[in-house]
Short mmCIF file of C-alpha atoms in Angstrom, two decimals:
data_model
loop_
_atom_site.label_atom_id
_atom_site.label_comp_id
_atom_site.label_asym_id
_atom_site.label_seq_id
_atom_site.Cartn_x
_atom_site.Cartn_y
_atom_site.Cartn_z
CA MET Q 1 21.05 -17.42 13.72
CA ASN Q 2 22.63 -18.86 10.61
CA LYS Q 3 20.99 -20.96 7.92
CA GLU Q 4 21.67 -24.21 9.76
CA ASN Q 5 19.82 -23.33 12.94
CA ARG Q 6 16.82 -21.21 11.92
CA ILE Q 7 14.45 -24.18 12.34
CA HIS Q 8 14.35 -25.16 16.02
CA CYS Q 9 11.12 -27.18 15.98
CA ALA Q 10 11.90 -30.85 15.46
CA ALA Q 11 8.47 -31.64 14.02
CA LEU Q 12 8.86 -28.97 11.37
CA ARG Q 13 12.52 -29.72 10.70
CA SER Q 14 11.39 -33.15 9.55
CA LYS Q 15 9.32 -31.48 6.81
CA VAL Q 16 12.23 -29.69 5.13
CA MET Q 17 12.31 -30.25 1.37
CA SER Q 18 13.35 -28.53 -1.83
CA ALA Q 19 11.39 -25.71 -3.44
CA ASN Q 20 10.56 -28.00 -6.37
CA GLU Q 21 9.15 -30.63 -4.03
CA ALA Q 22 7.11 -28.02 -2.19
CA ALA Q 23 5.80 -26.52 -5.44
CA SER Q 24 4.59 -29.96 -6.52
CA LEU Q 25 2.11 -29.84 -3.62
CA ILE Q 26 0.25 -26.90 -5.21
CA GLN Q 27 -2.35 -27.96 -7.74
CA SER Q 28 -4.05 -26.10 -10.57
CA GLY Q 29 -7.22 -24.33 -9.49
CA MET Q 30 -6.04 -23.68 -5.93
CA ASN Q 31 -6.16 -20.32 -4.20
CA VAL Q 32 -2.74 -19.60 -2.73
CA GLY Q 33 -2.09 -16.95 -0.06
CA MET Q 34 1.46 -15.65 -0.51
CA SER Q 35 3.31 -13.52 2.01
CA GLY Q 36 4.77 -10.24 0.84
CA PHE Q 37 4.09 -6.51 0.98
CA THR Q 38 5.83 -3.93 -1.24
CA GLY Q 39 8.65 -6.28 -2.11
CA ALA Q 40 9.38 -7.30 1.48
CA GLY Q 41 8.92 -10.69 3.09
CA TYR Q 42 7.64 -12.57 0.05
CA PRO Q 43 8.54 -16.24 -0.60
CA LYS Q 44 11.66 -16.39 -2.75
CA ALA Q 45 11.90 -20.01 -3.96
CA VAL Q 46 8.54 -21.76 -4.18
CA PRO Q 47 6.86 -19.29 -6.60
CA SER Q 48 9.72 -19.59 -9.10
CA ALA Q 49 9.65 -23.39 -8.83
CA LEU Q 50 5.89 -23.29 -9.30
CA ALA Q 51 6.27 -21.09 -12.39
CA LYS Q 52 8.59 -23.69 -13.93
CA ARG Q 53 6.06 -26.40 -13.15
CA ILE Q 54 3.32 -24.36 -14.81
CA MET Q 55 5.51 -23.73 -17.85
CA ASP Q 56 6.12 -27.48 -18.19
CA ALA Q 57 2.37 -28.08 -17.99
CA ASN Q 58 1.79 -25.48 -20.70
CA VAL Q 59 4.30 -27.19 -22.98
CA ASN Q 60 2.32 -30.40 -22.55
CA GLY Q 61 -0.92 -28.65 -23.41
CA LYS Q 62 -2.31 -28.67 -19.86
CA ARG Q 63 -3.95 -25.60 -18.37
CA PHE Q 64 -2.47 -24.73 -14.96
CA LYS Q 65 -3.60 -21.59 -13.18
CA ILE Q 66 -3.96 -20.56 -9.54
CA GLY Q 67 -5.43 -17.69 -7.58
CA VAL Q 68 -2.75 -15.51 -5.98
CA TRP Q 69 -3.62 -13.53 -2.85
CA THR Q 70 -0.96 -11.42 -1.11
CA GLY Q 71 -0.59 -8.52 1.28
CA ALA Q 72 0.30 -6.08 -1.50
CA SER Q 73 2.89 -6.02 -4.30
CA THR Q 74 5.65 -8.63 -4.30
CA ALA Q 75 8.52 -9.04 -6.80
CA PRO Q 76 9.45 -10.26 -10.29
CA ASP Q 77 10.31 -13.71 -8.93
CA LEU Q 78 6.76 -14.10 -7.62
CA ASP Q 79 4.21 -11.99 -9.51
CA GLY Q 80 6.40 -11.64 -12.56
CA ALA Q 81 7.41 -15.29 -12.78
CA LEU Q 82 3.84 -16.58 -12.43
CA ALA Q 83 2.39 -13.98 -14.80
CA MET Q 84 5.07 -14.69 -17.40
CA VAL Q 85 3.87 -18.30 -17.74
CA ASP Q 86 0.18 -17.24 -17.62
CA GLY Q 87 -0.20 -19.05 -14.31
CA ILE Q 88 -2.46 -16.60 -12.46
CA GLU Q 89 -6.22 -16.92 -12.84
CA MET Q 90 -7.10 -14.30 -10.22
CA ARG Q 91 -4.90 -11.75 -8.46
CA LEU Q 92 -5.69 -9.64 -5.40
CA PRO Q 93 -5.42 -7.16 -3.69
CA TYR Q 94 -2.56 -4.97 -5.04
CA GLN Q 95 0.16 -5.51 -7.60
CA SER Q 96 2.85 -3.43 -9.24
CA ASP Q 97 4.47 -5.94 -11.60
CA PRO Q 98 4.65 -4.85 -15.27
CA THR Q 99 3.93 -8.35 -16.60
CA CYS Q 100 0.92 -8.70 -14.30
CA ARG Q 101 -0.28 -5.26 -15.33
CA LYS Q 102 0.05 -6.11 -19.02
CA ARG Q 103 -1.96 -9.32 -18.65
CA ILE Q 104 -4.65 -7.65 -16.54
CA ASN Q 105 -5.09 -4.82 -19.05
CA ALA Q 106 -5.14 -7.33 -21.94
CA GLY Q 107 -7.98 -9.19 -20.25
CA GLU Q 108 -5.83 -12.29 -19.73
CA MET Q 109 -5.85 -12.20 -15.92
CA GLU Q 110 -8.68 -11.41 -13.54
CA TYR Q 111 -7.88 -8.84 -10.87
CA ILE Q 112 -9.77 -7.63 -7.81
CA ASP Q 113 -8.69 -4.23 -6.55
CA ILE Q 114 -9.73 -4.12 -2.90
CA HIS Q 115 -9.03 -1.97 0.14
CA LEU Q 116 -6.16 -3.57 2.04
CA SER Q 117 -8.05 -3.47 5.33
CA HIS Q 118 -10.82 -5.57 3.79
CA VAL Q 119 -8.78 -8.53 2.60
CA ALA Q 120 -8.32 -10.42 5.87
CA GLN Q 121 -11.92 -9.99 6.96
CA PHE Q 122 -13.26 -10.95 3.51
CA VAL Q 123 -11.30 -14.21 3.78
CA TRP Q 124 -12.63 -14.81 7.30
CA PHE Q 125 -16.16 -14.08 6.09
CA GLY Q 126 -15.78 -16.57 3.23
CA PHE Q 127 -16.46 -13.86 0.63
CA LEU Q 128 -13.48 -14.84 -1.55
CA GLY Q 129 -13.87 -18.61 -1.46
CA LYS Q 130 -11.59 -21.26 -0.03
CA LEU Q 131 -7.92 -20.59 0.72
CA ASP Q 132 -6.19 -23.84 -0.15
CA VAL Q 133 -2.52 -23.16 0.57
CA ALA Q 134 -0.47 -20.48 2.31
CA VAL Q 135 3.14 -19.89 1.27
CA VAL Q 136 4.70 -17.67 3.92
CA GLU Q 137 8.25 -16.47 4.46
CA VAL Q 138 9.51 -16.35 8.05
CA ALA Q 139 12.83 -15.44 9.62
CA GLY Q 140 12.90 -18.49 11.90
CA ILE Q 141 10.91 -21.16 13.75
CA LEU Q 142 11.02 -21.53 17.54
CA GLU Q 143 11.14 -24.87 19.35
CA ASP Q 144 7.41 -24.75 20.08
CA GLY Q 145 6.56 -24.07 16.44
CA ARG Q 146 5.91 -20.33 16.74
CA LEU Q 147 7.16 -18.35 13.75
CA ILE Q 148 9.42 -15.29 13.68
CA PRO Q 149 7.97 -12.97 11.02
CA SER Q 150 10.31 -11.49 8.44
CA SER Q 151 10.36 -8.01 6.90
CA SER Q 152 6.61 -7.78 6.32
CA ILE Q 153 3.49 -9.17 7.96
CA GLY Q 154 0.70 -8.15 5.63
CA ASN Q 155 -2.00 -10.83 5.65
CA ASN Q 156 0.25 -13.63 6.94
CA LYS Q 157 -1.71 -14.14 10.15
CA THR Q 158 -4.90 -14.71 8.17
CA TRP Q 159 -3.21 -16.96 5.60
CA LEU Q 160 -1.80 -19.19 8.35
CA ASP Q 161 -5.13 -19.33 10.17
CA GLN Q 162 -7.38 -19.87 7.17
CA ALA Q 163 -5.39 -22.00 4.72
CA ASP Q 164 -5.97 -25.74 4.66
CA LYS Q 165 -2.24 -26.34 4.14
CA VAL Q 166 0.88 -24.26 4.80
CA ILE Q 167 4.29 -24.08 3.15
CA LEU Q 168 6.92 -22.15 5.08
CA GLU Q 169 10.01 -20.57 3.58
CA VAL Q 170 12.65 -19.94 6.26
CA ASN Q 171 14.91 -17.21 4.92
CA SER Q 172 18.27 -16.93 6.64
CA TRP Q 173 19.00 -13.72 4.70
CA GLN Q 174 16.51 -11.92 6.94
CA SER Q 175 18.20 -10.57 10.05
CA SER Q 176 17.71 -12.65 13.18
CA GLN Q 177 17.43 -9.33 15.05
CA LEU Q 178 13.97 -8.80 13.56
CA GLU Q 179 12.73 -10.99 16.41
CA GLY Q 180 10.76 -8.84 18.82
CA MET Q 181 9.88 -6.07 16.35
CA HIS Q 182 6.49 -7.47 15.37
CA ASP Q 183 3.15 -7.09 17.15
CA ILE Q 184 0.56 -9.73 16.18
CA TRP Q 185 -2.86 -9.22 17.73
CA TYR Q 186 -5.02 -12.33 17.99
CA GLY Q 187 -8.11 -10.58 19.31
CA THR Q 188 -10.06 -10.26 16.07
CA GLN Q 189 -13.51 -11.86 16.00
CA LEU Q 190 -16.33 -12.17 13.52
CA PRO Q 191 -19.48 -10.09 13.97
CA PRO Q 192 -21.43 -9.99 16.25
CA ASN Q 193 -18.58 -10.87 18.63
CA ARG Q 194 -16.10 -8.15 17.73
CA GLN Q 195 -14.34 -6.26 20.49
CA PRO Q 196 -12.62 -2.85 20.33
CA ILE Q 197 -8.98 -2.95 19.27
CA PRO Q 198 -7.07 -1.78 22.40
CA LEU Q 199 -4.72 0.57 20.55
CA VAL Q 200 -4.82 4.24 21.57
CA ARG Q 201 -1.30 5.40 20.64
CA SER Q 202 0.61 4.53 17.48
CA SER Q 203 3.45 3.14 19.62
CA ASP Q 204 1.23 0.75 21.62
CA ARG Q 205 2.02 -2.96 21.52
CA ILE Q 206 -1.16 -4.98 21.97
CA GLY Q 207 -0.19 -8.47 20.79
CA GLU Q 208 2.75 -10.84 20.65
CA PRO Q 209 5.94 -10.90 18.56
CA TYR Q 210 5.31 -14.27 16.87
CA LEU Q 211 2.94 -15.84 14.37
CA ARG Q 212 1.09 -19.00 15.37
CA CYS Q 213 0.55 -21.94 13.05
CA ASP Q 214 -0.81 -25.42 13.65
CA PRO Q 215 2.18 -27.69 12.87
CA GLU Q 216 -0.22 -30.31 11.51
CA LYS Q 217 -1.14 -27.95 8.67
CA VAL Q 218 2.47 -27.45 7.57
CA ILE Q 219 3.15 -29.69 4.56
CA ALA Q 220 6.59 -28.34 3.64
CA VAL Q 221 9.44 -26.21 4.97
CA VAL Q 222 11.89 -24.73 2.46
CA GLU Q 223 15.17 -23.12 3.48
CA THR Q 224 16.22 -20.03 1.53
CA HIS Q 225 18.86 -17.34 1.65
CA ALA Q 226 17.74 -14.58 -0.71
CA PRO Q 227 17.23 -10.80 -0.44
CA ASP Q 228 14.01 -8.84 -0.61
CA ARG Q 229 13.26 -6.74 -3.69
CA ASN Q 230 14.73 -3.46 -2.51
CA SER Q 231 14.00 -0.43 -4.70
CA ALA Q 232 16.22 2.60 -4.92
CA PHE Q 233 14.54 6.01 -4.66
CA THR Q 234 15.71 8.84 -6.86
CA PRO Q 235 16.65 12.07 -5.08
CA PRO Q 236 13.71 14.48 -4.80
CA ASP Q 237 13.32 16.56 -7.96
CA GLU Q 238 12.23 20.20 -7.95
CA ASN Q 239 8.53 19.37 -8.26
CA SER Q 240 8.67 16.93 -5.34
CA LYS Q 241 10.47 19.50 -3.20
CA ARG Q 242 7.86 22.13 -4.02
CA ILE Q 243 5.01 19.73 -3.17
CA ALA Q 244 6.72 18.92 0.12
CA GLY Q 245 7.18 22.62 0.81
CA HIS Q 246 3.48 23.34 0.31
CA ILE Q 247 2.53 20.52 2.69
CA LEU Q 248 4.98 21.67 5.39
CA GLU Q 249 3.70 25.23 5.14
CA PHE Q 250 0.13 23.95 5.43
CA LEU Q 251 0.94 21.84 8.51
CA GLN Q 252 2.63 24.80 10.19
CA TYR Q 253 -0.45 26.88 9.51
CA GLU Q 254 -2.68 24.19 11.03
CA VAL Q 255 -0.53 24.21 14.18
CA LYS Q 256 -0.72 27.99 14.33
CA LYS Q 257 -4.52 27.84 14.03
CA GLY Q 258 -4.67 25.31 16.88
CA ARG Q 259 -6.03 22.50 14.70
CA LEU Q 260 -2.91 20.36 15.14
CA PRO Q 261 -0.60 19.88 18.14
CA ARG Q 262 3.03 20.96 17.81
CA GLU Q 263 4.12 17.34 17.37
CA LEU Q 264 1.39 16.93 14.74
CA LEU Q 265 -0.58 13.66 14.65
CA PRO Q 266 0.56 10.21 13.45
CA LEU Q 267 1.77 10.36 9.85
CA GLN Q 268 0.79 8.01 7.04
CA SER Q 269 2.63 8.23 3.77
CA GLY Q 270 2.15 6.33 0.52
CA VAL Q 271 5.02 4.79 -1.43
CA GLY Q 272 7.16 6.76 -3.85
CA ASN Q 273 9.59 9.58 -4.42
CA ILE Q 274 7.14 12.38 -3.57
CA ALA Q 275 6.35 10.71 -0.26
CA ASN Q 276 10.06 10.45 0.51
CA ALA Q 277 10.48 14.11 -0.38
CA VAL Q 278 7.78 15.04 2.13
CA MET Q 279 9.55 12.98 4.78
CA ALA Q 280 12.84 14.70 3.93
CA GLY Q 281 11.13 18.06 4.33
CA LEU Q 282 9.71 17.05 7.70
CA ASN Q 283 13.15 15.85 8.76
CA GLU Q 284 14.52 19.34 8.09
CA GLY Q 285 11.43 21.16 9.38
CA PRO Q 286 10.45 22.59 12.75
CA PHE Q 287 8.39 19.66 14.08
CA GLU Q 288 9.77 17.41 16.82
CA ASN Q 289 8.74 14.13 18.47
CA LEU Q 290 6.70 12.98 15.48
CA THR Q 291 5.06 9.57 15.16
CA ALA Q 292 3.93 7.45 12.21
CA TYR Q 293 1.04 5.04 11.77
CA THR Q 294 1.37 3.83 8.22
CA GLU Q 295 1.61 0.76 5.97
CA VAL Q 296 5.15 0.97 4.71
CA LEU Q 297 8.34 2.29 6.25
CA GLN Q 298 10.48 3.88 3.52
CA ASP Q 299 13.88 5.55 3.42
CA GLY Q 300 12.49 8.93 4.44
CA MET Q 301 10.95 7.64 7.65
CA LEU Q 302 14.09 5.68 8.50
CA GLU Q 303 16.09 8.90 8.17
CA MET Q 304 13.64 10.60 10.52
CA LEU Q 305 14.03 7.79 13.04
CA LYS Q 306 17.80 8.12 12.74
CA SER Q 307 17.74 11.88 13.29
CA GLY Q 308 15.32 11.62 16.20
CA LYS Q 309 12.59 13.67 14.50
CA LEU Q 310 10.42 10.56 14.44
CA ALA Q 311 9.96 9.01 17.86
CA SER Q 312 8.27 5.83 16.66
CA ALA Q 313 6.83 4.24 13.53
CA SER Q 314 4.13 1.61 13.14
CA ALA Q 315 3.76 -0.18 9.78
CA THR Q 316 3.18 -3.60 8.24
CA ALA Q 317 6.29 -3.75 6.02
CA PHE Q 318 9.56 -2.20 4.98
CA SER Q 319 10.20 -0.76 1.53
CA LEU Q 320 13.82 0.32 1.64
CA SER Q 321 16.66 0.95 -0.75
CA ASN Q 322 19.76 -1.21 -0.36
CA GLU Q 323 21.54 1.68 1.36
CA ALA Q 324 18.73 2.22 3.85
CA LEU Q 325 18.48 -1.51 4.53
CA ALA Q 326 22.18 -1.62 5.36
CA GLU Q 327 21.63 1.30 7.74
CA LEU Q 328 18.72 -0.52 9.38
CA ASN Q 329 20.55 -3.82 9.79
CA ALA Q 330 23.65 -2.11 11.16
CA ASP Q 331 21.67 -0.81 14.11
CA LEU Q 332 18.61 -3.05 14.17
CA ALA Q 333 18.68 -3.64 17.90
CA ARG Q 334 18.12 0.09 18.47
CA TYR Q 335 15.58 0.56 15.69
CA ARG Q 336 13.63 -2.48 16.91
CA GLU Q 337 12.50 -0.56 19.98
CA ARG Q 338 10.98 2.23 17.86
CA ILE Q 339 9.55 0.29 14.91
CA ILE Q 340 6.47 -1.92 15.14
CA LEU Q 341 5.33 -4.18 12.30
CA ARG Q 342 1.65 -5.24 12.53
CA PRO Q 343 -0.79 -7.27 10.42
CA GLN Q 344 -2.30 -5.04 7.75
CA GLU Q 345 -5.78 -5.64 9.17
CA ILE Q 346 -4.52 -3.55 12.13
CA SER Q 347 -2.14 -1.15 10.35
CA ASN Q 348 -4.97 -0.21 7.97
CA HIS Q 349 -7.93 -0.59 10.30
CA PRO Q 350 -10.46 2.25 9.79
CA GLU Q 351 -11.41 2.38 13.49
CA VAL Q 352 -7.79 2.75 14.61
CA ILE Q 353 -6.97 5.29 11.89
CA ARG Q 354 -9.93 7.43 12.93
CA ARG Q 355 -9.13 7.07 16.65
CA LEU Q 356 -5.48 8.08 16.26
CA GLY Q 357 -6.29 11.05 14.01
CA VAL Q 358 -3.84 10.10 11.26
CA ILE Q 359 -2.52 12.65 8.75
CA ALA Q 360 -2.78 10.72 5.47
CA MET Q 361 -0.61 11.70 2.49
CA ASN Q 362 -1.04 9.69 -0.70
CA GLY Q 363 -0.24 9.99 -4.38
CA MET Q 364 -2.71 10.07 -7.24
CA ILE Q 365 -2.88 9.82 -11.01
CA GLU Q 366 -5.37 12.63 -11.48
CA ALA Q 367 -7.96 14.73 -9.69
CA ASP Q 368 -10.89 16.60 -11.12
CA ILE Q 369 -11.90 20.15 -10.40
CA TYR Q 370 -14.39 19.05 -7.73
CA GLY Q 371 -11.88 16.98 -5.75
CA ASN Q 372 -12.59 13.43 -6.93
CA VAL Q 373 -9.34 11.45 -7.10
CA ASN Q 374 -8.23 8.66 -9.43
CA SER Q 375 -5.31 6.76 -7.96
CA THR Q 376 -5.46 3.52 -9.97
CA HIS Q 377 -6.39 3.85 -13.65
CA VAL Q 378 -4.78 5.52 -16.65
CA MET Q 379 -7.38 6.97 -19.04
CA GLY Q 380 -10.20 5.36 -17.13
CA SER Q 381 -9.66 1.70 -17.97
CA GLN Q 382 -6.01 0.70 -17.67
CA ILE Q 383 -5.00 -0.37 -14.18
CA MET Q 384 -1.67 0.77 -12.85
CA ASN Q 385 -1.19 -0.87 -9.43
CA GLY Q 386 -4.33 -0.70 -7.30
CA ILE Q 387 -5.89 1.36 -4.54
CA GLY Q 388 -3.74 -0.23 -1.85
CA GLY Q 389 -4.35 1.29 1.54
CA SER Q 390 -4.98 4.85 0.39
CA GLY Q 391 -8.75 4.42 0.71
CA ASP Q 392 -8.47 3.01 4.24
CA PHE Q 393 -6.57 6.11 5.30
CA ALA Q 394 -8.26 8.79 3.18
CA ARG Q 395 -11.79 8.10 4.37
CA ASN Q 396 -10.84 7.84 8.04
CA ALA Q 397 -7.94 10.28 8.41
CA TYR Q 398 -7.96 13.48 10.45
CA LEU Q 399 -6.43 15.09 7.38
CA SER Q 400 -6.68 13.49 3.93
CA ILE Q 401 -4.05 14.86 1.52
CA PHE Q 402 -3.49 13.77 -2.10
CA MET Q 403 -0.50 14.93 -4.10
CA THR Q 404 0.89 14.76 -7.65
CA PRO Q 405 2.81 16.85 -10.15
CA SER Q 406 0.36 19.03 -12.06
CA GLN Q 407 1.22 17.53 -15.45
CA ALA Q 408 2.69 14.35 -16.92
CA LYS Q 409 4.21 12.99 -20.14
CA ASN Q 410 6.41 16.06 -20.65
CA GLY Q 411 3.46 18.40 -20.37
CA ALA Q 412 1.10 16.51 -22.68
CA ILE Q 413 -1.26 15.46 -19.88
CA SER Q 414 -2.86 17.55 -17.16
CA CYS Q 415 -3.23 15.80 -13.82
CA ILE Q 416 -6.10 18.19 -13.02
CA VAL Q 417 -9.04 17.43 -15.34
CA PRO Q 418 -12.72 18.41 -15.64
CA MET Q 419 -13.89 14.98 -14.51
CA ALA Q 420 -11.73 12.11 -13.25
CA SER Q 421 -11.78 9.19 -15.70
CA HIS Q 422 -11.99 6.76 -12.78
CA VAL Q 423 -12.83 7.57 -9.16
CA ASP Q 424 -11.20 5.78 -6.22
CA HIS Q 425 -11.66 8.56 -3.66
CA THR Q 426 -14.75 10.70 -3.95
CA GLU Q 427 -14.83 14.38 -3.11
CA HIS Q 428 -16.21 13.37 0.31
CA ASP Q 429 -12.88 11.72 1.24
CA VAL Q 430 -10.51 14.33 -0.15
CA GLN Q 431 -9.67 17.34 1.99
CA VAL Q 432 -6.47 18.70 0.46
CA LEU Q 433 -4.99 18.56 -3.06
CA VAL Q 434 -1.35 19.48 -3.66
CA THR Q 435 0.75 19.89 -6.78
CA GLU Q 436 4.01 21.75 -7.30
CA GLN Q 437 1.82 24.73 -8.27
CA GLY Q 438 0.20 24.99 -4.85
CA LEU Q 439 -2.23 23.59 -2.31
CA ALA Q 440 -6.02 23.62 -2.36
CA ASP Q 441 -7.65 23.27 1.07
CA LEU Q 442 -11.10 21.91 0.19
CA ARG Q 443 -12.49 21.63 3.70
CA GLY Q 444 -15.79 23.43 4.16
CA LEU Q 445 -16.11 24.33 0.48
CA SER Q 446 -19.07 23.67 -1.79
CA PRO Q 447 -18.39 21.98 -5.15
CA LYS Q 448 -18.25 25.31 -7.03
CA GLN Q 449 -15.90 26.77 -4.41
CA ARG Q 450 -13.75 23.64 -4.67
CA ALA Q 451 -13.49 24.00 -8.45
CA LYS Q 452 -12.16 27.55 -8.17
CA ALA Q 453 -9.62 26.53 -5.50
CA VAL Q 454 -8.37 23.51 -7.45
CA ILE Q 455 -8.03 25.36 -10.76
CA GLU Q 456 -6.35 28.42 -9.23
CA ASN Q 457 -3.98 26.57 -6.88
CA CYS Q 458 -3.21 23.15 -8.39
CA ALA Q 459 -3.56 23.28 -12.19
CA HIS Q 460 -0.49 23.90 -14.34
CA PRO Q 461 -0.49 27.33 -16.03
CA ASN Q 462 -0.48 25.59 -19.42
CA PHE Q 463 -3.86 24.00 -18.64
CA ARG Q 464 -5.38 26.53 -16.25
CA PRO Q 465 -7.04 28.71 -18.94
CA ALA Q 466 -8.73 25.70 -20.56
CA LEU Q 467 -9.97 24.44 -17.19
CA SER Q 468 -11.26 27.90 -16.29
CA ASP Q 469 -13.02 28.13 -19.65
CA TYR Q 470 -14.63 24.73 -19.17
CA TYR Q 471 -15.81 25.64 -15.69
CA LYS Q 472 -17.27 29.00 -16.77
CA ARG Q 473 -19.20 27.37 -19.62
CA ALA Q 474 -20.36 24.58 -17.30
CA LEU Q 475 -21.69 27.20 -14.89
CA GLN Q 476 -23.70 28.67 -17.74
CA PHE Q 477 -24.91 25.61 -19.63
CA SER Q 478 -24.97 22.72 -17.15
CA PRO Q 479 -28.57 21.64 -16.42
CA GLY Q 480 -27.72 21.44 -12.72
CA LYS Q 481 -25.75 24.10 -10.89
CA GLN Q 482 -24.66 22.14 -7.80
CA THR Q 483 -21.82 20.34 -9.59
CA PRO Q 484 -21.75 21.94 -13.05
CA HIS Q 485 -20.59 19.70 -15.93
CA LEU Q 486 -20.86 19.60 -19.69
CA LEU Q 487 -21.42 15.89 -20.24
CA GLU Q 488 -20.90 16.09 -24.00
CA GLU Q 489 -17.28 17.18 -23.54
CA VAL Q 490 -16.31 16.19 -20.01
CA PHE Q 491 -13.98 13.38 -21.19
CA SER Q 492 -12.76 15.17 -24.31
CA TRP Q 493 -9.46 15.81 -22.55
CA HIS Q 494 -8.84 12.08 -22.11
CA LEU Q 495 -9.98 11.31 -25.67
CA ARG Q 496 -7.39 13.72 -27.03
CA ALA Q 497 -4.70 12.04 -24.92
CA LEU Q 498 -5.74 8.61 -26.20
CA ARG Q 499 -5.28 9.91 -29.75
CA GLY Q 500 -1.73 10.92 -28.83
CA GLU Q 501 -2.55 14.62 -28.72
CA ARG Q 502 -1.96 17.13 -25.96
CA MET Q 503 -4.86 17.22 -23.50
#
């Protein structure tokens, strides 16, 4: 398809208008569901036009703010543009934009950090209020009005179903060969009428390749031709390679012990350079015929699909560098048979994750000596991005692995601390901690046994003596001996960092 023939439905072709005209249909105070997940498949034109409209209102002394709901992070021309003009009243569920982050941490924008699997059902339940408008990017519109999804699905199915009004952006930059890659399941129901999700292998297709939308709800169609926000990944550094090496060694041991099959179990991997390093290690490792059941398909997984190490991958979005995207588009017809993009209510569904026995590997900001993990906040109160889907996978995975370098800020900060300054994943959901120093297998260990394993295997040598000293004194002076802590000094490490000192 080219730009001129992406809209095949006559009824919707009659609603084509400019981005400025479409943006004028969004009013202050509305909740707007935007497509987009990790910089893929977000609307490219309407948010920027809306930001200009909000800026004009601000100049005239009129307050203009909206609620912005997405699948996950988007891009500077959506989150950034709207945050720059102070146009977002409430943001959910995940963001990674620096301007958004600055406003949230300054108390100028409300933010709800929520498990990604919860968003769609919370909207269906009415927990988040009314969804006024959906702004959704698609790759094309069929004659009968069905929509070809673009490079992410996220919460688009729910936005189209639940919004009072819909604005579609038809992006001719998205490859027409995406058609057929998606799997949209329309079998979800509200309690007490829920039925089991009929997905027993990560490669199963249980739905249909198109999104449905009532044409009567569509108030505007905007044609665009603009790229996704594609992020380059730096080559794995030495720490990332060592973390990956520890994980591969651990997985080989689990196979040897008979706790994992030779082809492992479906892989889930968070976003980032460490995750890509793990994928690179798996691509060079001994495992064959691997599968993935994850949220985001990154460069590392694409390389594994290319090499044949990865037989299939299920996700809800792409997050590729420009080079990897070119590789994908050059052979999309072949990749389309082995990649499935699903709504995030399915890609992140706890029941499915538990059933498939996913191996979950996610990053973190810090962990404490008992295995509690902070993946969202710096020094306890400053949000970074959000929990994303890590909680969905960690609590329900067959193996729950969290990884990070052992120190940050050129050695000023230890990523292993006495007590996490914010807890996203409790010790009950964390089975394995990994840094470049080593791996701590926490399964079957009591809190005191966990502390010894974490300090000995994961802490940086520069901080290990201080952690050991704290733990020994806690054993002696803590009023309770199940999870020994010295409450009068447990956050002293973070307080020193806030003063600009070494932890």
